[in-house]
Amino acid sequence: MQRDSVHGIWSSQFAFILAATGSAVGLGNIWKFPYITGEYGGGAFVLVYLLFVLILGIPVMMAEILLGRRGRRSPINTMRMLAREERATRLWCFPGYAGVLAGFLILSYYSVVAGEVIAYVFRAAAGVFENQTPDGVRSILYSFQGNAENLLGWHTIFVVMTMLVVARGVRSGLEKAVRFLMPLLVILLLMLVFYGMTSSGFDRAVRFLFQPDFNKLFYRANESGSVVFTLEGVWVALGHAFFTLSLGMGAIMVYGAYLHRDASIGRAALTVALADTSVGLLAGLAIFPIVFSNNMAPNAGPGLIFETLPVVFGAIPGGALVGTMFFALLLFAAWTSAISLIEPAVAWLVESRRWSRARAATVLGMLVWMLGIASIFSATGVTLGDIATRIVSLFVVVEHPLRGGIYDSNWFMLIDTLTTRILLPLGGLTVVLFVGWRMRIMAVRDEAGFASRRLFRLWYLTLRYLTPLAVLAVFIVGIIEGFLR
Ligand code: TRP
């Protein structure tokens, strides 16, 4: 069966790989991966995450590309059409709708962090970090993050940048830019890793990242300070495998919709996953030597890259230039990811509502911008407890602000958990169940176009059994744990 995409087609398989890599490689690899690795104790977390990329990430990515290419529309309409074709219920559209919601929620905080990256491009260029101590770098970060108006300005700039590209269509320019700038980012990361090798913390960093200590993953201090067993870290690793590969919300599906028929789905997915994983590991190898050489805390949280890398940029000759380039390339990586976060929603509005791309991008951009304000206040230190206290005090006199438990977390943590740990895995689960159990195997085999029967069987069986069981197991354990607490 042949369908055409109303949104155009990639010029080649390589162009698709570049675009998908542009989507996958982003803040998730360089900002998020190091700080969650730090929070969940290092090596064992990394190992579990790598395992999830292998048994979940790659099969799900292939399933998403396959569905997208077969349906050739936005994820919502693709799922609707394919479900009809298989005489299945419309409930299979769930990953389409959940994906639009997840992409929108993720982008609302993603663009706040990307905004901070823009600010750091200028700070590095201005030489602000020269000869700063780690404490100095940290206080620069804190005073920056304490200023909501400042953050809002940068956030606004990033939202506008993203929507400008989306309004014009994702293909023009994206290929060329990714082909050139992504390798440059890798070179810069390699330079930082080499610099790390010369520092005293390198051995400890390598041990931290690659020597699994499962006690550090499974035992964590709770609020009252006692150490308890928990599988939370495993759940976070699962979520991150989806997040970093842009899976579970239709981003790769919508890019797959623009892929031509004779491209190899397996090779494309493997290439993207390999590139994405390498960048994450390189980022870890760049950042943790700085952490250990300077006796910093690996579990500093979301500010980790802003606290560590500038220390190096301030210490090495030519650091202002290297730092500027690094943050500029990181900004670029975030940009190509952000575009893919909103593309499913834009494609859907264009198809179903007959909106122009420009109109869809403008409306969505304004919504993302508004919701982002909530994440800005998370960065300035406003907790859910503060918000609840404010609301309650409208009605009654509140003696003490609400503290403890969920009140101590913030809006950013709330939507990050909701999207990464729940919506993305559920979306991915639905996709593999549809391909593995609902589509006719003939249709799957035909669309996947594997040259080798053996490889097809391996992928198909993984998709049918291993992948869904792994997601379900983590979910069920997580829910039970939540109830026991
Ligand atoms: N993968 C990107 C990153 O690591 C973020 C991203 C882009 C994403 N598109 C996505 C995450 C879709 C989840 C779903 O920075």
Coordinates of C-alpha atoms and ligand atoms in Angstrom, one line a residue:
M1 CA 0.0 0.0 0.0
Q2 CA 1.4 3.4 -0.9
R3 CA 0.4 6.7 0.6
D4 CA 1.9 10.1 0.2
S5 CA 2.7 12.5 2.9
V6 CA 1.0 15.9 2.6
H7 CA 3.9 17.4 4.5
G8 CA 6.7 16.4 2.0
I9 CA 9.4 13.7 2.1
W10 CA 13.1 13.6 3.3
S11 CA 15.6 13.8 0.5
S12 CA 17.2 10.5 1.5
Q13 CA 17.5 8.0 4.3
F14 CA 20.5 9.8 5.5
A15 CA 18.5 13.0 5.8
F16 CA 16.0 11.2 8.0
I17 CA 18.8 9.8 10.2
L18 CA 20.2 13.3 10.6
A19 CA 16.8 14.7 11.5
A20 CA 16.0 11.9 13.9
T21 CA 19.5 12.3 15.5
G22 CA 18.8 16.0 15.8
S23 CA 15.6 15.2 17.6
A24 CA 17.2 12.6 19.9
V25 CA 20.4 14.4 20.8
G26 CA 19.6 17.4 23.0
L27 CA 19.3 18.6 26.5
G28 CA 18.3 15.1 27.5
N29 CA 21.9 13.8 26.8
I30 CA 23.9 16.7 28.0
W31 CA 21.9 18.4 30.7
K32 CA 19.6 15.6 32.0
F33 CA 21.6 12.4 31.7
P34 CA 24.5 13.5 33.8
Y35 CA 22.4 15.0 36.6
I36 CA 20.1 12.0 36.9
T37 CA 23.1 9.7 36.8
G38 CA 24.5 11.7 39.7
E39 CA 21.3 11.5 41.6
Y40 CA 20.8 7.8 41.2
G41 CA 24.4 6.8 42.1
G42 CA 26.3 6.3 38.8
G43 CA 27.3 3.0 37.3
A44 CA 24.3 0.7 38.1
F45 CA 21.9 3.4 36.8
V46 CA 23.9 3.8 33.6
L47 CA 23.9 0.0 33.1
V48 CA 20.1 -0.3 33.6
Y49 CA 19.6 2.7 31.2
L50 CA 21.8 1.1 28.5
L51 CA 19.8 -2.2 28.9
F52 CA 16.6 -0.3 28.4
V53 CA 17.9 1.4 25.3
L54 CA 18.7 -2.0 23.9
I55 CA 15.5 -4.0 24.8
L56 CA 13.1 -1.1 24.6
G57 CA 14.5 1.9 22.9
I58 CA 15.6 0.3 19.6
P59 CA 12.5 -1.9 19.1
V60 CA 10.1 0.9 20.0
M61 CA 11.9 3.3 17.6
M62 CA 11.6 0.8 14.8
A63 CA 7.9 0.4 15.5
E64 CA 7.4 4.1 15.5
I65 CA 9.2 4.6 12.2
L66 CA 7.2 1.7 10.7
L67 CA 3.8 3.1 11.8
G68 CA 4.7 6.6 10.7
R69 CA 5.8 5.5 7.3
R70 CA 2.8 3.4 6.8
G71 CA 0.3 6.0 7.8
R72 CA 2.2 9.1 6.4
R73 CA 0.3 11.5 8.7
S74 CA 0.5 13.1 12.1
P75 CA 0.6 10.5 14.8
I76 CA -3.1 10.9 15.8
N77 CA -4.3 10.5 12.2
T78 CA -1.8 7.7 11.5
M79 CA -2.9 5.7 14.4
R80 CA -6.6 6.3 13.6
M81 CA -6.1 5.2 10.0
L82 CA -4.0 2.1 10.8
A83 CA -6.5 1.1 13.5
R84 CA -9.3 1.3 11.0
E85 CA -7.3 -0.7 8.5
E86 CA -6.8 -3.5 11.0
R87 CA -10.4 -3.2 12.1
A88 CA -9.3 -2.3 15.6
T89 CA -10.8 0.2 18.0
R90 CA -10.1 3.9 17.9
L91 CA -8.6 3.6 21.4
W92 CA -5.4 2.9 19.6
C93 CA -5.2 6.6 18.9
F94 CA -4.2 7.1 22.5
P95 CA -0.5 7.5 21.9
G96 CA -1.3 10.1 19.4
Y97 CA -3.2 12.3 21.8
A98 CA -1.0 11.5 24.8
G99 CA 1.9 12.4 22.6
V100 CA 0.6 15.8 21.7
L101 CA 0.0 16.5 25.4
A102 CA 3.4 15.1 26.4
G103 CA 5.3 17.0 23.7
F104 CA 3.6 20.2 24.8
L105 CA 4.3 19.7 28.5
I106 CA 7.9 18.7 27.9
L107 CA 8.5 21.7 25.6
S108 CA 7.2 24.1 28.3
Y109 CA 10.2 23.3 30.6
Y110 CA 12.6 22.3 27.9
S111 CA 12.5 25.8 26.5
V112 CA 13.2 27.3 30.0
V113 CA 16.4 25.2 30.3
A114 CA 17.3 26.0 26.7
G115 CA 16.8 29.7 27.5
E116 CA 19.4 29.3 30.3
V117 CA 21.7 27.8 27.7
I118 CA 21.3 31.0 25.6
A119 CA 22.2 33.1 28.5
Y120 CA 25.3 31.0 29.1
V121 CA 26.4 31.5 25.5
F122 CA 26.7 35.2 26.3
R123 CA 28.2 34.7 29.7
A124 CA 30.9 32.5 28.4
A125 CA 31.6 35.0 25.6
A126 CA 31.8 37.9 28.0
G127 CA 34.5 36.0 30.0
V128 CA 32.3 35.9 33.1
F129 CA 33.8 32.6 34.2
E130 CA 37.4 33.5 33.9
N131 CA 39.4 32.2 36.9
Q132 CA 36.2 31.6 38.9
T133 CA 36.3 29.1 41.7
P134 CA 33.6 26.4 41.7
D135 CA 31.8 28.4 44.5
G136 CA 32.0 31.5 42.3
V137 CA 30.4 29.7 39.4
R138 CA 27.7 28.3 41.6
S139 CA 26.8 31.7 43.0
I140 CA 26.6 33.1 39.4
L141 CA 24.1 30.3 38.6
Y142 CA 22.1 30.9 41.7
S143 CA 21.8 34.7 41.2
F144 CA 20.9 34.1 37.6
Q145 CA 18.2 31.5 38.5
G146 CA 16.8 33.7 41.2
N147 CA 15.7 36.3 38.7
A148 CA 12.4 35.3 37.1
E149 CA 12.2 38.2 34.6
N150 CA 15.6 37.3 33.2
L151 CA 14.7 33.7 32.8
L152 CA 11.4 34.7 31.1
G153 CA 13.3 36.8 28.6
W154 CA 15.5 33.9 27.5
H155 CA 12.6 31.5 27.5
T156 CA 10.6 33.8 25.2
I157 CA 13.5 34.0 22.8
F158 CA 13.8 30.2 22.6
V159 CA 10.1 29.7 22.1
V160 CA 10.1 32.2 19.2
M161 CA 13.2 30.5 17.7
T162 CA 11.5 27.1 17.8
M163 CA 8.2 28.3 16.4
L164 CA 9.9 30.2 13.5
V165 CA 11.4 26.9 12.2
V166 CA 8.2 24.9 12.8
A167 CA 6.2 27.5 11.0
R168 CA 8.3 27.2 7.9
G169 CA 8.3 23.4 7.8
V170 CA 10.8 21.1 9.5
R171 CA 12.7 20.0 6.4
S172 CA 14.1 23.2 5.0
G173 CA 17.5 23.8 6.5
L174 CA 17.4 21.1 9.2
E175 CA 19.4 18.5 7.2
K176 CA 22.2 20.8 6.3
A177 CA 22.5 22.3 9.8
V178 CA 22.5 18.9 11.6
R179 CA 25.0 17.4 9.2
F180 CA 27.5 20.2 10.0
L181 CA 26.9 21.2 13.6
M182 CA 26.3 17.8 15.3
P183 CA 29.8 16.5 14.5
L184 CA 31.1 19.8 15.8
L185 CA 29.3 19.3 19.1
V186 CA 30.9 15.8 19.4
I187 CA 34.3 17.2 18.7
L188 CA 33.9 19.8 21.5
L189 CA 32.7 17.1 23.9
L190 CA 35.7 15.0 23.0
M191 CA 38.0 18.0 23.8
L192 CA 36.3 18.3 27.2
V193 CA 36.8 14.6 27.8
F194 CA 40.5 14.9 26.9
Y195 CA 40.8 17.8 29.3
G196 CA 39.1 15.7 32.0
M197 CA 41.7 13.0 31.4
T198 CA 44.4 15.3 32.6
S199 CA 42.5 16.1 35.8
S200 CA 42.8 14.3 39.1
G201 CA 39.1 13.3 39.1
F202 CA 39.1 11.3 35.9
D203 CA 39.7 7.9 37.4
R204 CA 36.9 8.4 39.9
A205 CA 34.6 9.7 37.2
V206 CA 35.2 6.6 35.1
R207 CA 34.6 4.3 38.1
F208 CA 31.5 6.3 39.0
L209 CA 30.0 5.9 35.6
F210 CA 31.0 2.4 34.7
Q211 CA 31.5 0.4 37.9
P212 CA 28.0 -0.6 38.8
D213 CA 27.2 -0.5 42.5
F214 CA 23.6 -1.7 42.8
N215 CA 23.3 -0.6 46.4
K216 CA 23.6 3.0 45.3
L217 CA 20.7 2.5 42.8
F218 CA 18.4 0.5 45.0
Y219 CA 18.9 2.2 48.4
R220 CA 18.0 5.8 48.9
A221 CA 17.5 8.1 51.9
N222 CA 13.9 9.0 52.4
E223 CA 12.6 12.2 54.0
S224 CA 13.2 11.2 57.5
G225 CA 16.7 10.3 56.6
S226 CA 16.5 6.5 56.9
V227 CA 17.7 4.4 54.0
V228 CA 15.0 2.4 52.2
F229 CA 14.9 0.0 49.2
T230 CA 13.3 1.5 46.1
L231 CA 13.1 0.8 42.4
E232 CA 12.5 4.4 41.6
G233 CA 15.9 4.6 39.9
V234 CA 15.0 1.8 37.6
W235 CA 11.8 3.7 36.7
V236 CA 13.7 6.8 36.0
A237 CA 16.2 4.9 33.8
L238 CA 13.2 3.5 31.8
G239 CA 11.7 6.9 31.4
H240 CA 15.0 8.3 30.3
A241 CA 15.5 5.7 27.6
F242 CA 12.3 7.0 26.1
F243 CA 13.1 10.6 26.6
T244 CA 16.6 10.7 25.2
L245 CA 15.5 8.8 22.1
S246 CA 12.5 11.0 21.6
L247 CA 10.2 8.0 21.9
G248 CA 6.6 7.5 23.1
M249 CA 5.0 10.7 21.9
G250 CA 5.1 10.4 18.1
A251 CA 8.2 12.6 17.3
I252 CA 10.0 9.8 15.6
M253 CA 6.7 8.6 14.1
V254 CA 6.0 11.9 12.5
Y255 CA 9.6 12.0 11.1
G256 CA 9.1 8.5 9.9
A257 CA 6.0 9.7 8.0
Y258 CA 8.3 11.7 5.8
L259 CA 10.6 8.7 5.1
H260 CA 10.5 7.1 1.7
R261 CA 9.6 3.4 1.2
D262 CA 12.9 1.7 0.5
A263 CA 14.8 3.0 3.5
S264 CA 16.0 0.4 6.1
I265 CA 14.1 0.9 9.3
G266 CA 16.5 -1.3 11.4
R267 CA 19.6 0.4 10.2
A268 CA 18.2 3.9 10.8
A269 CA 17.1 3.1 14.3
L270 CA 20.4 1.5 15.2
T271 CA 22.3 4.5 13.9
V272 CA 20.2 7.0 15.8
A273 CA 20.4 5.1 19.0
L274 CA 24.1 4.6 18.8
A275 CA 24.7 8.3 18.1
D276 CA 22.4 9.4 20.9
T277 CA 23.9 7.0 23.5
S278 CA 27.4 8.0 22.6
V279 CA 26.7 11.7 23.2
G280 CA 25.2 11.0 26.6
L281 CA 28.1 8.9 27.7
L282 CA 30.6 11.6 26.4
A283 CA 28.7 14.2 28.3
G284 CA 29.1 12.1 31.5
L285 CA 32.8 11.7 30.8
A286 CA 33.2 15.4 30.3
I287 CA 31.3 16.5 33.4
F288 CA 32.1 14.0 36.2
P289 CA 35.9 14.5 36.2
I290 CA 35.1 18.2 37.0
V291 CA 32.8 17.1 39.8
F292 CA 35.4 14.9 41.4
S293 CA 38.4 17.0 40.8
N294 CA 36.7 19.9 42.6
N295 CA 35.0 17.9 45.4
M296 CA 31.6 18.9 44.1
A297 CA 28.4 16.9 44.8
P298 CA 27.4 14.5 41.9
N299 CA 23.8 14.9 43.0
A300 CA 23.5 18.6 42.6
G301 CA 20.4 18.2 40.5
P302 CA 19.3 20.0 37.3
G303 CA 21.9 22.8 37.7
L304 CA 24.8 20.3 37.4
I305 CA 26.1 21.3 33.9
F306 CA 25.8 25.0 34.7
E307 CA 27.8 24.4 37.9
T308 CA 30.5 22.3 36.4
L309 CA 31.5 23.1 32.9
P310 CA 32.0 26.8 33.4
V311 CA 34.7 26.0 35.9
V312 CA 36.7 24.4 33.1
F313 CA 35.9 27.2 30.7
G314 CA 37.3 29.6 33.2
A315 CA 40.5 27.7 33.8
I316 CA 41.8 26.7 30.4
P317 CA 43.5 29.1 27.9
G318 CA 40.9 30.1 25.2
G319 CA 38.2 29.0 27.6
A320 CA 35.9 31.9 26.7
L321 CA 35.9 30.8 23.1
V322 CA 35.5 27.1 23.8
G323 CA 32.7 27.8 26.3
T324 CA 30.9 30.0 23.9
M325 CA 31.1 27.4 21.2
F326 CA 30.0 24.7 23.5
F327 CA 26.9 26.4 24.8
A328 CA 26.0 27.6 21.3
L329 CA 26.2 24.0 20.0
L330 CA 24.2 22.8 22.9
L331 CA 21.6 25.4 22.1
F332 CA 21.5 24.2 18.6
A333 CA 21.0 20.6 19.8
A334 CA 18.2 21.7 22.0
W335 CA 16.6 23.6 19.1
T336 CA 16.5 20.6 16.8
S337 CA 14.9 18.6 19.6
A338 CA 12.4 21.2 20.5
I339 CA 11.1 21.3 16.9
S340 CA 10.3 17.6 17.1
L341 CA 8.5 18.0 20.4
I342 CA 5.9 20.2 18.8
E343 CA 5.8 18.8 15.2
P344 CA 3.2 16.1 15.9
A345 CA 0.8 18.7 17.3
V346 CA 1.4 21.1 14.4
A347 CA 1.0 18.3 11.7
W348 CA -2.2 17.3 13.4
L349 CA -3.7 20.8 13.4
V350 CA -2.7 21.3 9.8
E351 CA -4.4 18.1 8.7
S352 CA -7.5 18.1 10.9
R353 CA -8.2 21.8 11.3
R354 CA -6.8 22.9 8.0
W355 CA -4.8 25.5 9.8
S356 CA -1.7 26.9 8.2
R357 CA 1.6 25.9 9.7
A358 CA 2.2 29.4 10.8
R359 CA -1.0 29.7 12.6
A360 CA -0.6 26.3 14.3
A361 CA 3.0 27.3 15.4
T362 CA 1.8 30.7 16.7
V363 CA -1.0 29.3 18.8
L364 CA 1.0 26.4 20.2
G365 CA 3.9 28.7 20.9
M366 CA 1.8 31.0 23.0
L367 CA 0.5 28.2 25.0
V368 CA 4.0 26.7 25.6
W369 CA 5.2 30.1 26.5
M370 CA 2.5 30.6 29.2
L371 CA 2.9 27.2 30.7
G372 CA 6.7 27.7 30.8
I373 CA 6.2 30.5 33.3
A374 CA 5.3 27.9 35.9
S375 CA 8.7 26.2 35.3
I376 CA 10.5 29.5 35.6
F377 CA 9.1 29.8 39.1
S378 CA 10.3 26.3 39.9
A379 CA 13.8 27.5 39.0
T380 CA 13.5 30.4 41.3
G381 CA 12.7 28.1 44.1
V382 CA 8.9 28.2 44.3
T383 CA 7.6 24.8 45.6
L384 CA 4.2 23.1 45.2
G385 CA 3.8 23.8 48.9
D386 CA 4.3 27.5 48.4
I387 CA 1.6 27.5 45.7
A388 CA -0.8 25.5 47.8
T389 CA -0.1 27.8 50.8
R390 CA -0.9 30.8 48.7
I391 CA -4.2 29.3 47.4
V392 CA -5.3 28.1 50.8
S393 CA -4.5 31.5 52.4
L394 CA -6.9 33.2 50.1
F395 CA -9.6 31.5 52.2
V396 CA -8.2 30.9 55.7
V397 CA -5.3 32.1 57.8
V398 CA -2.4 29.8 57.4
E399 CA 0.0 29.5 60.3
H400 CA 2.8 27.5 58.7
P401 CA 3.6 27.2 55.0
L402 CA 2.9 23.7 53.7
R403 CA 6.0 21.6 53.7
G404 CA 7.2 18.0 53.3
G405 CA 6.4 15.2 50.9
I406 CA 5.0 16.3 47.6
Y407 CA 4.8 19.9 48.8
D408 CA 8.6 20.1 48.6
S409 CA 8.7 19.3 44.9
N410 CA 7.9 21.8 42.3
W411 CA 6.0 22.2 39.1
F412 CA 8.9 21.2 36.9
M413 CA 9.5 18.0 38.8
L414 CA 5.8 17.2 38.6
I415 CA 5.5 17.5 34.8
D416 CA 8.8 15.9 34.3
T417 CA 7.7 12.9 36.3
L418 CA 4.3 12.8 34.6
T419 CA 5.7 12.9 31.1
T420 CA 8.9 11.0 31.3
R421 CA 7.9 8.3 33.7
I422 CA 4.3 7.8 32.7
L423 CA 3.1 9.3 29.4
L424 CA 6.1 8.3 27.3
P425 CA 6.4 4.7 28.5
L426 CA 2.6 4.3 28.1
G427 CA 2.7 5.7 24.6
G428 CA 5.6 3.4 23.7
L429 CA 3.8 0.5 25.2
T430 CA 0.7 1.1 23.1
V431 CA 2.8 1.4 19.9
V432 CA 4.6 -1.9 20.4
L433 CA 1.4 -3.7 21.4
F434 CA -0.3 -2.4 18.2
V435 CA 2.6 -3.5 16.0
G436 CA 3.2 -6.7 17.8
W437 CA -0.3 -7.9 18.5
R438 CA -2.8 -6.0 16.5
M439 CA -1.3 -5.5 13.0
R440 CA -1.3 -8.5 10.6
I441 CA 2.2 -9.9 10.6
M442 CA 2.2 -9.8 6.8
A443 CA 1.7 -6.0 6.9
V444 CA 4.4 -5.6 9.5
R445 CA 6.9 -7.8 7.6
D446 CA 6.1 -6.0 4.4
E447 CA 6.5 -2.5 5.8
A448 CA 9.7 -3.4 7.9
G449 CA 11.4 -4.7 4.8
F450 CA 14.0 -6.8 6.6
A451 CA 16.5 -8.6 4.3
S452 CA 17.1 -11.3 6.9
R453 CA 14.3 -13.5 8.3
R454 CA 16.3 -14.1 11.4
L455 CA 16.7 -10.5 12.3
F456 CA 13.0 -9.9 11.6
R457 CA 12.1 -12.7 14.0
L458 CA 14.4 -11.4 16.7
W459 CA 12.9 -7.9 16.5
Y460 CA 9.4 -9.1 16.2
L461 CA 9.6 -11.4 19.3
T462 CA 11.4 -8.8 21.3
L463 CA 8.6 -6.4 20.4
R464 CA 5.8 -8.8 21.2
Y465 CA 7.1 -10.1 24.5
L466 CA 10.2 -8.6 26.0
T467 CA 9.5 -4.9 25.5
P468 CA 5.9 -4.9 26.8
L469 CA 6.8 -7.1 29.8
A470 CA 9.7 -4.8 30.7
V471 CA 7.5 -1.7 30.7
L472 CA 4.7 -3.4 32.5
A473 CA 7.0 -4.8 35.2
V474 CA 8.5 -1.5 36.0
F475 CA 5.1 0.2 36.1
I476 CA 3.5 -2.4 38.3
V477 CA 6.4 -2.4 40.8
G478 CA 6.4 1.4 40.8
I479 CA 2.7 1.6 41.5
I480 CA 2.8 -1.0 44.3
E481 CA 5.7 0.8 45.8
G482 CA 3.8 4.1 45.6
F483 CA 0.9 2.5 47.6
L484 CA 3.2 0.9 50.2
R485 CA 4.7 4.2 51.0
Ligands
TRP1 N1 15.3 13.5 23.0 C1 15.4 14.9 23.2 C2 16.6 15.1 24.2 O1 17.2 14.2 24.6 C3 14.2 15.5 23.7 C4 13.0 15.2 22.9 C5 12.8 15.6 21.6 C6 12.0 14.3 23.2 N2 11.7 15.1 21.1 C7 11.1 14.3 22.1 C8 11.7 13.6 24.4 C9 10.0 13.5 22.1 C10 10.6 12.8 24.4 C11 9.7 12.7 23.3 O2 16.9 16.2 24.6

